[in-house]
Coordinates of C-alpha atoms and ligand atoms in Angstrom, one line a residue:
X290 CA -15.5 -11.5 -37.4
X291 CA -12.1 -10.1 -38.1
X292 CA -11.0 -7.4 -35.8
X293 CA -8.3 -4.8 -35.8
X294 CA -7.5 -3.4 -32.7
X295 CA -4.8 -0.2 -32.8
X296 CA -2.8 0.3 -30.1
X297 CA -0.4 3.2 -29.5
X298 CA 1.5 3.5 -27.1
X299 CA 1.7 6.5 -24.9
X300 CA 3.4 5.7 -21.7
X301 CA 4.2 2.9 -19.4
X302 CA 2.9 -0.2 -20.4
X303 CA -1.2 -0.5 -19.3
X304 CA -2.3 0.4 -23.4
X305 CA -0.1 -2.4 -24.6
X306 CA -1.5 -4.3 -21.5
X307 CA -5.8 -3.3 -22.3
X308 CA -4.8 -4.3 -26.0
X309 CA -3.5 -8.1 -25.2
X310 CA -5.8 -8.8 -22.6
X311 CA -8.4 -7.3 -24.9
X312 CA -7.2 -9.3 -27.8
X313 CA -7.1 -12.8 -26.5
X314 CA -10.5 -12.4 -24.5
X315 CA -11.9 -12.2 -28.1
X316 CA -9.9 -14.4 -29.6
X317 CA -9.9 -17.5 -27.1
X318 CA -13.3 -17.1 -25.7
X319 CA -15.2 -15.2 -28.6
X320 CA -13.1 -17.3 -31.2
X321 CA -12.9 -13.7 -33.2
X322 CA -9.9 -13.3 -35.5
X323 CA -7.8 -10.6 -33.9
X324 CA -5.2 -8.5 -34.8
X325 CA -3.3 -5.9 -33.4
X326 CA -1.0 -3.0 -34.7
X327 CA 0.9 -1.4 -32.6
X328 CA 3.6 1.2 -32.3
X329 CA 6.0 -0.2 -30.0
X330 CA 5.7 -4.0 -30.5
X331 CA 8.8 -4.5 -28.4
X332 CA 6.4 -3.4 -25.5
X333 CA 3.6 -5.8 -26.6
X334 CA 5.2 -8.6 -27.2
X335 CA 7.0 -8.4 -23.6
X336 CA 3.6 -8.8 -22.1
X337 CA 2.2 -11.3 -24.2
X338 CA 5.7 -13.8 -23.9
X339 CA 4.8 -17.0 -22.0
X340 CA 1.3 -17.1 -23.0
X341 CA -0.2 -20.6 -24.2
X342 CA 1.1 -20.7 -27.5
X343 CA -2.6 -22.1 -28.5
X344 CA -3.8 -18.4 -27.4
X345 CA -0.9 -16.9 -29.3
X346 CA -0.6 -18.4 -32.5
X347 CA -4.6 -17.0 -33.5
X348 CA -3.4 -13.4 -33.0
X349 CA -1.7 -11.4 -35.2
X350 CA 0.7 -8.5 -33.1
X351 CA 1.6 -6.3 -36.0
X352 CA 3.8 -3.2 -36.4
X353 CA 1.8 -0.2 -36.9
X354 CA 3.1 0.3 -40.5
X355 CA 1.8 -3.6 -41.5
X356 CA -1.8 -2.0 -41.7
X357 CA -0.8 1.0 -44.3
X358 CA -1.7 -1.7 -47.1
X359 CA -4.0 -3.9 -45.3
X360 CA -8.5 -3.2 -45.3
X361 CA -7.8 -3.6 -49.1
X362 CA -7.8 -7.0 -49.8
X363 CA -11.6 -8.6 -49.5
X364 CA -9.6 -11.4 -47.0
X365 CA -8.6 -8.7 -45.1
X366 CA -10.6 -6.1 -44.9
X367 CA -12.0 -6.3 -40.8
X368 CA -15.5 -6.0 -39.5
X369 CA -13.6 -3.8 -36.4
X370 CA -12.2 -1.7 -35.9
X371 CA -10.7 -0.9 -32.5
X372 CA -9.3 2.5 -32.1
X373 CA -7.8 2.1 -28.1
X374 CA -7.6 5.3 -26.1
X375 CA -8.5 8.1 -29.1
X376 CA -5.7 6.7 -31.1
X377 CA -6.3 7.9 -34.5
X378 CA -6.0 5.6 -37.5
X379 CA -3.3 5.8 -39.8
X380 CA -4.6 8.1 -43.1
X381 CA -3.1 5.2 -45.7
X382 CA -5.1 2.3 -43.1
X383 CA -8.5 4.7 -43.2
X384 CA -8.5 5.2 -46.9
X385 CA -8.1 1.9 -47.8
X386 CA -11.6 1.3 -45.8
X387 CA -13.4 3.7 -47.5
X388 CA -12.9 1.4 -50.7
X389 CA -12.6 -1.2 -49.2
X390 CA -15.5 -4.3 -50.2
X391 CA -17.5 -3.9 -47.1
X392 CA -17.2 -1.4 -44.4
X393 CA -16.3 -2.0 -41.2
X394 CA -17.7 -0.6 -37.6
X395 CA -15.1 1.3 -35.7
X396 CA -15.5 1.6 -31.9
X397 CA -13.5 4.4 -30.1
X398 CA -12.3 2.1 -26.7
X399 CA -12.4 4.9 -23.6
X400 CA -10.8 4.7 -20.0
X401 CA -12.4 3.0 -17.3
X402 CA -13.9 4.7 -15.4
X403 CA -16.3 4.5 -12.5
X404 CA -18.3 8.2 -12.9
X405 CA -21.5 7.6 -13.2
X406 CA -21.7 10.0 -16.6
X407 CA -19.9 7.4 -18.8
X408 CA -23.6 5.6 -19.2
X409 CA -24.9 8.6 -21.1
X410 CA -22.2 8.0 -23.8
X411 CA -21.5 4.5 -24.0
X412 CA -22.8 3.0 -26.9
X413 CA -23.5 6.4 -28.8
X414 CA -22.4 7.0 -32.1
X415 CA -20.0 9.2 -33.0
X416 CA -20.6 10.9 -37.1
X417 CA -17.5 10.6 -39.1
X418 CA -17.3 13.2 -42.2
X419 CA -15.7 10.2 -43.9
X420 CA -19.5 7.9 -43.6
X421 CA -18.2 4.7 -41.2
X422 CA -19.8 4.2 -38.3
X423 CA -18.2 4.9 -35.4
X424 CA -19.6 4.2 -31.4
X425 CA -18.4 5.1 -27.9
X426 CA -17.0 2.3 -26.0
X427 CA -17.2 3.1 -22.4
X428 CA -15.5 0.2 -19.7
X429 CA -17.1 0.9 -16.5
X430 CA -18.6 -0.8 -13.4
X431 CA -22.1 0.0 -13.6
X432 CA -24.4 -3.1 -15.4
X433 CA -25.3 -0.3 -18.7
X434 CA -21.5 0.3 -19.3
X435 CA -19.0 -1.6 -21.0
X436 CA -18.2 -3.5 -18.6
X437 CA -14.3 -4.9 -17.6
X438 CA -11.7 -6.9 -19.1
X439 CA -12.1 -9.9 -16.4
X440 CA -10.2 -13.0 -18.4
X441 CA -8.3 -14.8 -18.0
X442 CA -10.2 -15.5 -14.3
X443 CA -7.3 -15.4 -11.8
X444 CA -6.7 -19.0 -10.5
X445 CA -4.2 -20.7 -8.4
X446 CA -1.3 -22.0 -10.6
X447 CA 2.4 -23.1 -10.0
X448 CA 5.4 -20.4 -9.3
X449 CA 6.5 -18.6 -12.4
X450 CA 10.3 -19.2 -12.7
X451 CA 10.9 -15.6 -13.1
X452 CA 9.5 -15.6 -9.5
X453 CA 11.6 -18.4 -7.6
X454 CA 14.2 -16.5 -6.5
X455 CA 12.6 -14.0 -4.8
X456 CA 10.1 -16.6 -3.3
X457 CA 12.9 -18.3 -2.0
X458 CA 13.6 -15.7 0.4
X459 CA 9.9 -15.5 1.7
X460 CA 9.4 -15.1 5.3
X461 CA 6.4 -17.7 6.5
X462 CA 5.8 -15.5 9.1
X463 CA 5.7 -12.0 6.9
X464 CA 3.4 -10.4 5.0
X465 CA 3.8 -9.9 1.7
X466 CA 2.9 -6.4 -0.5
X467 CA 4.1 -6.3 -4.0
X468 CA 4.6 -2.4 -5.6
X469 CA 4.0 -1.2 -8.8
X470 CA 3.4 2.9 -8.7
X471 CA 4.2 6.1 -9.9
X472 CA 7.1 7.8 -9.0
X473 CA 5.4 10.9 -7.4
X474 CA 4.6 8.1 -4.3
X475 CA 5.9 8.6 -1.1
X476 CA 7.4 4.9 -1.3
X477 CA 10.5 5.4 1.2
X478 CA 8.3 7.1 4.1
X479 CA 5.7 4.5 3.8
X480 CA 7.8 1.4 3.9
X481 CA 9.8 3.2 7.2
X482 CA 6.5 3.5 8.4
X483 CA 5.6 0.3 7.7
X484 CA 8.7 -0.9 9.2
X485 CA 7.6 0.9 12.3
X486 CA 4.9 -1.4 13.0
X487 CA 6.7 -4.7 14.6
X488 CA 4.9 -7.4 12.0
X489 CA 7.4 -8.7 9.1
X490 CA 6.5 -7.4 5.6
X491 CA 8.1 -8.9 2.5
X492 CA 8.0 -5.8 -0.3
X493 CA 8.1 -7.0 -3.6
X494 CA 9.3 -4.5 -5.5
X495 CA 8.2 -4.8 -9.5
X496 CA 10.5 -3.9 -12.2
X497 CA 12.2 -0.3 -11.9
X498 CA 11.1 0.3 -8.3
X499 CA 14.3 -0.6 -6.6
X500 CA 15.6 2.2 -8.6
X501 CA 12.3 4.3 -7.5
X502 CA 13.4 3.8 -4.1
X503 CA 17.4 5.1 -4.8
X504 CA 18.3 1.3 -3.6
X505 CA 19.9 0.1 -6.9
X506 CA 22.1 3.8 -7.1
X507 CA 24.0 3.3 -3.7
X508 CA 22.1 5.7 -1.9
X509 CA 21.8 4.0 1.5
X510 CA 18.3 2.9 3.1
X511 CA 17.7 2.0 6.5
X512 CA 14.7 0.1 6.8
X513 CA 14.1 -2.3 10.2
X514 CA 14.4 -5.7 9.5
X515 CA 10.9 -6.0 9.7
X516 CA 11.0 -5.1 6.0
X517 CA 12.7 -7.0 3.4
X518 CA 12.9 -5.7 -0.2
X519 CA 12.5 -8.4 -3.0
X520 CA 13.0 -7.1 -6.4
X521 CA 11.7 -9.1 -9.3
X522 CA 12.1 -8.8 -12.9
X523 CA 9.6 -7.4 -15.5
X524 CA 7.0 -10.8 -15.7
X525 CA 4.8 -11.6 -17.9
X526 CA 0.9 -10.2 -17.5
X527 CA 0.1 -13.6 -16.6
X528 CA 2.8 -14.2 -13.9
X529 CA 1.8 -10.3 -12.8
X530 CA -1.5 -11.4 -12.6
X531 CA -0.3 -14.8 -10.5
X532 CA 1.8 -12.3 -8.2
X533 CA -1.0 -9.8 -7.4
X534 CA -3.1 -12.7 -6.2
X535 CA -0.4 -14.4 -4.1
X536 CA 0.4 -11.5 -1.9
X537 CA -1.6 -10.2 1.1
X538 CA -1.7 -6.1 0.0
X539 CA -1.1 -4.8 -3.0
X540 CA -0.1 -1.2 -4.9
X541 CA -1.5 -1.0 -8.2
X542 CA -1.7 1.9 -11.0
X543 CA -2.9 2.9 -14.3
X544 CA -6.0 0.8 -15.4
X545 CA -5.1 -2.6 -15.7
X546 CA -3.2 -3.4 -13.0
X547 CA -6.1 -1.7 -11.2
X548 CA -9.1 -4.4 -12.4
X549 CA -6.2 -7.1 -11.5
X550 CA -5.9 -6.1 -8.1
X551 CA -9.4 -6.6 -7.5
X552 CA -10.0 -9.8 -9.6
X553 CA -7.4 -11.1 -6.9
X554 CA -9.4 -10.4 -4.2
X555 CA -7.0 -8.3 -2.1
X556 CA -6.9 -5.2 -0.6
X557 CA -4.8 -2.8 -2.7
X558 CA -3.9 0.7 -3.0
X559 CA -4.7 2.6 -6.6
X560 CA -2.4 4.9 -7.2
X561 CA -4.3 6.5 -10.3
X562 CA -2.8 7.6 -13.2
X563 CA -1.9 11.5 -12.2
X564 CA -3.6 14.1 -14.6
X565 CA -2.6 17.8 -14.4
X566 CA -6.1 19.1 -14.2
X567 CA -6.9 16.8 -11.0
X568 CA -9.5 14.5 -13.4
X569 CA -8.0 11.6 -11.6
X570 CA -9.5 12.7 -8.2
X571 CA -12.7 12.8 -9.2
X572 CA -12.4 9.1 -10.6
X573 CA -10.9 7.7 -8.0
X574 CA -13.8 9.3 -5.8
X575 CA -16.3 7.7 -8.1
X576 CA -14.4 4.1 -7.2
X577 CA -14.1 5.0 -3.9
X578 CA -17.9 5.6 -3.7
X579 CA -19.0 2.2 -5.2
X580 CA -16.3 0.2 -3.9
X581 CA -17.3 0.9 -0.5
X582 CA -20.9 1.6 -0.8
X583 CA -21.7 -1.5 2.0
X584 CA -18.3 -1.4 3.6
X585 CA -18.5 -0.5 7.5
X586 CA -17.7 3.5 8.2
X587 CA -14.0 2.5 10.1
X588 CA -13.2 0.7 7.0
X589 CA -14.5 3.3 4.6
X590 CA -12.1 5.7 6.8
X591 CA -9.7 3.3 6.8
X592 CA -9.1 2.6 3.0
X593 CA -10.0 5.9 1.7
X594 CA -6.7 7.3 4.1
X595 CA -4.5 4.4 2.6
X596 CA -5.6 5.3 -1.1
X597 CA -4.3 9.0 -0.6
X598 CA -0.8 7.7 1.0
X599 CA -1.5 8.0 4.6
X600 CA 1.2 6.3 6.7
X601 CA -0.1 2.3 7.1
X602 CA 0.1 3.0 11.2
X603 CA -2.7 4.9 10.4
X604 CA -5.0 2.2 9.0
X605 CA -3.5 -1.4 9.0
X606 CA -5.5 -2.4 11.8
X607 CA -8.2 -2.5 9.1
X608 CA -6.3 -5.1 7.4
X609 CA -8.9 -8.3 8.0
X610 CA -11.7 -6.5 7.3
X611 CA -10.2 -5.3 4.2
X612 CA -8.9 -8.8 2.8
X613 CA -12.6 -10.0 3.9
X614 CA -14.3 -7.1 1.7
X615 CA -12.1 -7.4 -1.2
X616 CA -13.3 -11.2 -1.3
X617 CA -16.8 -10.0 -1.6
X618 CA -16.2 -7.1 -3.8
X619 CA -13.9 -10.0 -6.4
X620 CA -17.3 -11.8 -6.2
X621 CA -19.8 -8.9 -6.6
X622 CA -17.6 -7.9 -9.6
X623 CA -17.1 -11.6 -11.3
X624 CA -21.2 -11.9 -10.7
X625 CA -21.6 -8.7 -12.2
X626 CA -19.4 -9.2 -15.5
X627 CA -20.7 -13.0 -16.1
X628 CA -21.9 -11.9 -19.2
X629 CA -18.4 -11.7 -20.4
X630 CA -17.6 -8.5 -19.0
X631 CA -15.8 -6.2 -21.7
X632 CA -15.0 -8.5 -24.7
X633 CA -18.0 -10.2 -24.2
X634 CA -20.3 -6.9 -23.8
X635 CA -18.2 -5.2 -27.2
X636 CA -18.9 -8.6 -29.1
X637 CA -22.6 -8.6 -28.7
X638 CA -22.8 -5.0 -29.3
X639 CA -21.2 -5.4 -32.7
X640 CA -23.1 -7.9 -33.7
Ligands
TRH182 O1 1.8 0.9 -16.9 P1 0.6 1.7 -16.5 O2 0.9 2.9 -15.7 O3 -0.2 2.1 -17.8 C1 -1.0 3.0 -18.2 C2 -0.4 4.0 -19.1 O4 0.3 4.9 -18.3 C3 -1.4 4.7 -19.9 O5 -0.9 5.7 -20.7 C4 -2.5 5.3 -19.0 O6 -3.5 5.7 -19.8 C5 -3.0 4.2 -18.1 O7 -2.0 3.6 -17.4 C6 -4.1 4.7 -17.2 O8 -0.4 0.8 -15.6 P2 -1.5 -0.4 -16.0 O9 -2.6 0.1 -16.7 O10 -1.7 -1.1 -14.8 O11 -0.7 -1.4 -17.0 C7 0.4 -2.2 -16.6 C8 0.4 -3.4 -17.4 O12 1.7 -4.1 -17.3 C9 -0.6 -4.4 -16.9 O13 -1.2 -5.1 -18.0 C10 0.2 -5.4 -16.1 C11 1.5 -5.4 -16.8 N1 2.7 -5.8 -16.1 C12 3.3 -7.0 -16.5 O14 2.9 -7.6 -17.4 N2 4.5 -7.3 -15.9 C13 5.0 -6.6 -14.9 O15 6.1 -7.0 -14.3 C14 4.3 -5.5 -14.4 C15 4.9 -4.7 -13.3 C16 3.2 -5.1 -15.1

């Protein structure tokens, strides 16, 4: 099937980021024709660089404006239509549809989320005054959801260039915790903290958070030097992907750096994507409930304090039972999607 998958780009980078890993899950595994238009291909296409060029040459990343005349011609006209996030479809795109030769599905893609609601509307339709069908997609945990975006399966692989230099100032004896937040954290606190504790903590910082922590603007930092700060450049999703699952603690965000971190198999903090009406508490209580349903209670207490920023004194002791439940909890969740978690769930629906 042919597939057109809109992405627009609202912030930060995780739409772009759903949209690729979205893409070439269908593309390389489903072998579906894919392609995307988006409004801020610079964004894309810094994500996607480095990828197999086998994976990349079968998808089309588009400017938004390529799709004003495209749906028209019988070659072209797709079978899907993916709006990402409530991203409406361009008027001139949509009304070459409706005379298009066939019609095509669309599927409204949601947020994941883990509330236990998002079964009740997954998969439902939603009436168009225009006559194509159109269903909510809902990603979520739970088996009757839509599942996640779990490719490509995080495996060991050699050291992204982009990464040597900082590896070559790894500690053997540290540990290492890569960042990649908001700025509303309490990053500076948490590292002196951190520093506070005696061990050795390599702190990878991801691109912009040097800045985040005043470092690169001469403001002056004293950390013990317990804690070194490593600052790497903006990778590609892969080599993100490779970094998450070659440190020992990790702080994630949004939504994909979020499945990432627990594909890896390592304890992590989610700082959610903030929301002025306090929505993202309630999801990250819903995580925080299945996440830890068989966890022990100290652990429970334990990770629950370090996903609202309490100082790590406060809960690294935890730190082996948490690496050894996030090993179970990669495996519950790879078991769980082995039906080919998102794309693989959207594909069979479609059909
Ligand atoms: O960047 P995010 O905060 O993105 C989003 C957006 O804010 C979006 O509007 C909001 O709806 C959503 O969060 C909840 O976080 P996320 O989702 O983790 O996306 C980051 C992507 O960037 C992810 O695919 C990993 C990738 N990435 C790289 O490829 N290289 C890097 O160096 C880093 C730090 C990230």
């Amino acid at each position: 099937m042919r597939w057109d998958i809109f992405c627009q780009i609202v912030d930060n980078y995780g739409d772009a980021g759903i949209c690729w890993r979205l893409a070439r899950s269908l593309s390389s595994l489903h072998g579906q024709d894919v392609r995307i238009f988006c409004d801020d291909l610079p964004t894309l296409n810094l994500l996607a660089l480095g990828v197999d060029q086998s994976v990349k040459r079968k998808i089309d990343l588009l400017p938004w404006e390529a799709s004003f005349n495209n749906a028209r011609h019988p070659t072209e006209a797709p079978d899907v239509v993916v709006e990402t996030f409530g991203c409406n479809l361009p008027e001139r795109y949509l009304t070459n549809l409706l005379i298009a030769p066939k019609k095509p599905i669309i599927i409204n893609l949601e947020y994941l989320s883990a509330e236990p609601w998002i079964t009740e509307f997954h998969g439902k339709p939603s009436p168009q005054a225009h006559g194509i069908a159109k269903y909510f997609f809902f990603p979520g945990f739970q088996d009757n959801a839509g599942g996640l975006l779990v490719d490509p399966i995080p495996k060991e692989s050699k050291l992204p260039a982009t990464l040597e230099a900082a590896w070559s100032k790894l500690r053997p004896n540290a540990k290492r915790i890569s960042i990649f937040c908001y700025p509303g954290a309490p990053l500076r606190k948490w590292l002196e903290d951190l520093g506070s504790i005696g061990e050795n903590f390599d702190i990878v910082l991801t691109h912009g958070h040097a800045q985040l922590l005043g470092v690169n603007v001469g403001q002056q930092i004293h950390f013990p030097k317990t804690i070194q700060l490593l600052s790497i450049p903006f990778v590609t999703q892969d080599e993100y992907d490779w970094l998450l699952s070659q440190c020992d603690f990790n702080i994630v965000r949004g939504e994909d750096s979020f499945v990432r971190a627990q594909l890896a198999g390592k304890p992590f903090i989610w700082h959610i994507y903030p929301q002025d009406d306090g929505a993202h508490q309630v999801k990250l209580a819903a995580f925080l409930d299945l996440y830890l349903e068989s966890a022990s209670q100290e652990l429970k207490t334990a990770s629950i304090a370090a996903m609202s920023w309490a100082m790590p004194q406060e809960w690294l002791k935890s730190l082996d039972a948490w690496s050894s439940h996030s090993r179970v909890w990669r495996a519950h969740l790879l078991e769980k999607q082995a039906d080919g978690g998102l794309a693989g769930r959207l594909v069979r629906f479609v059909a």
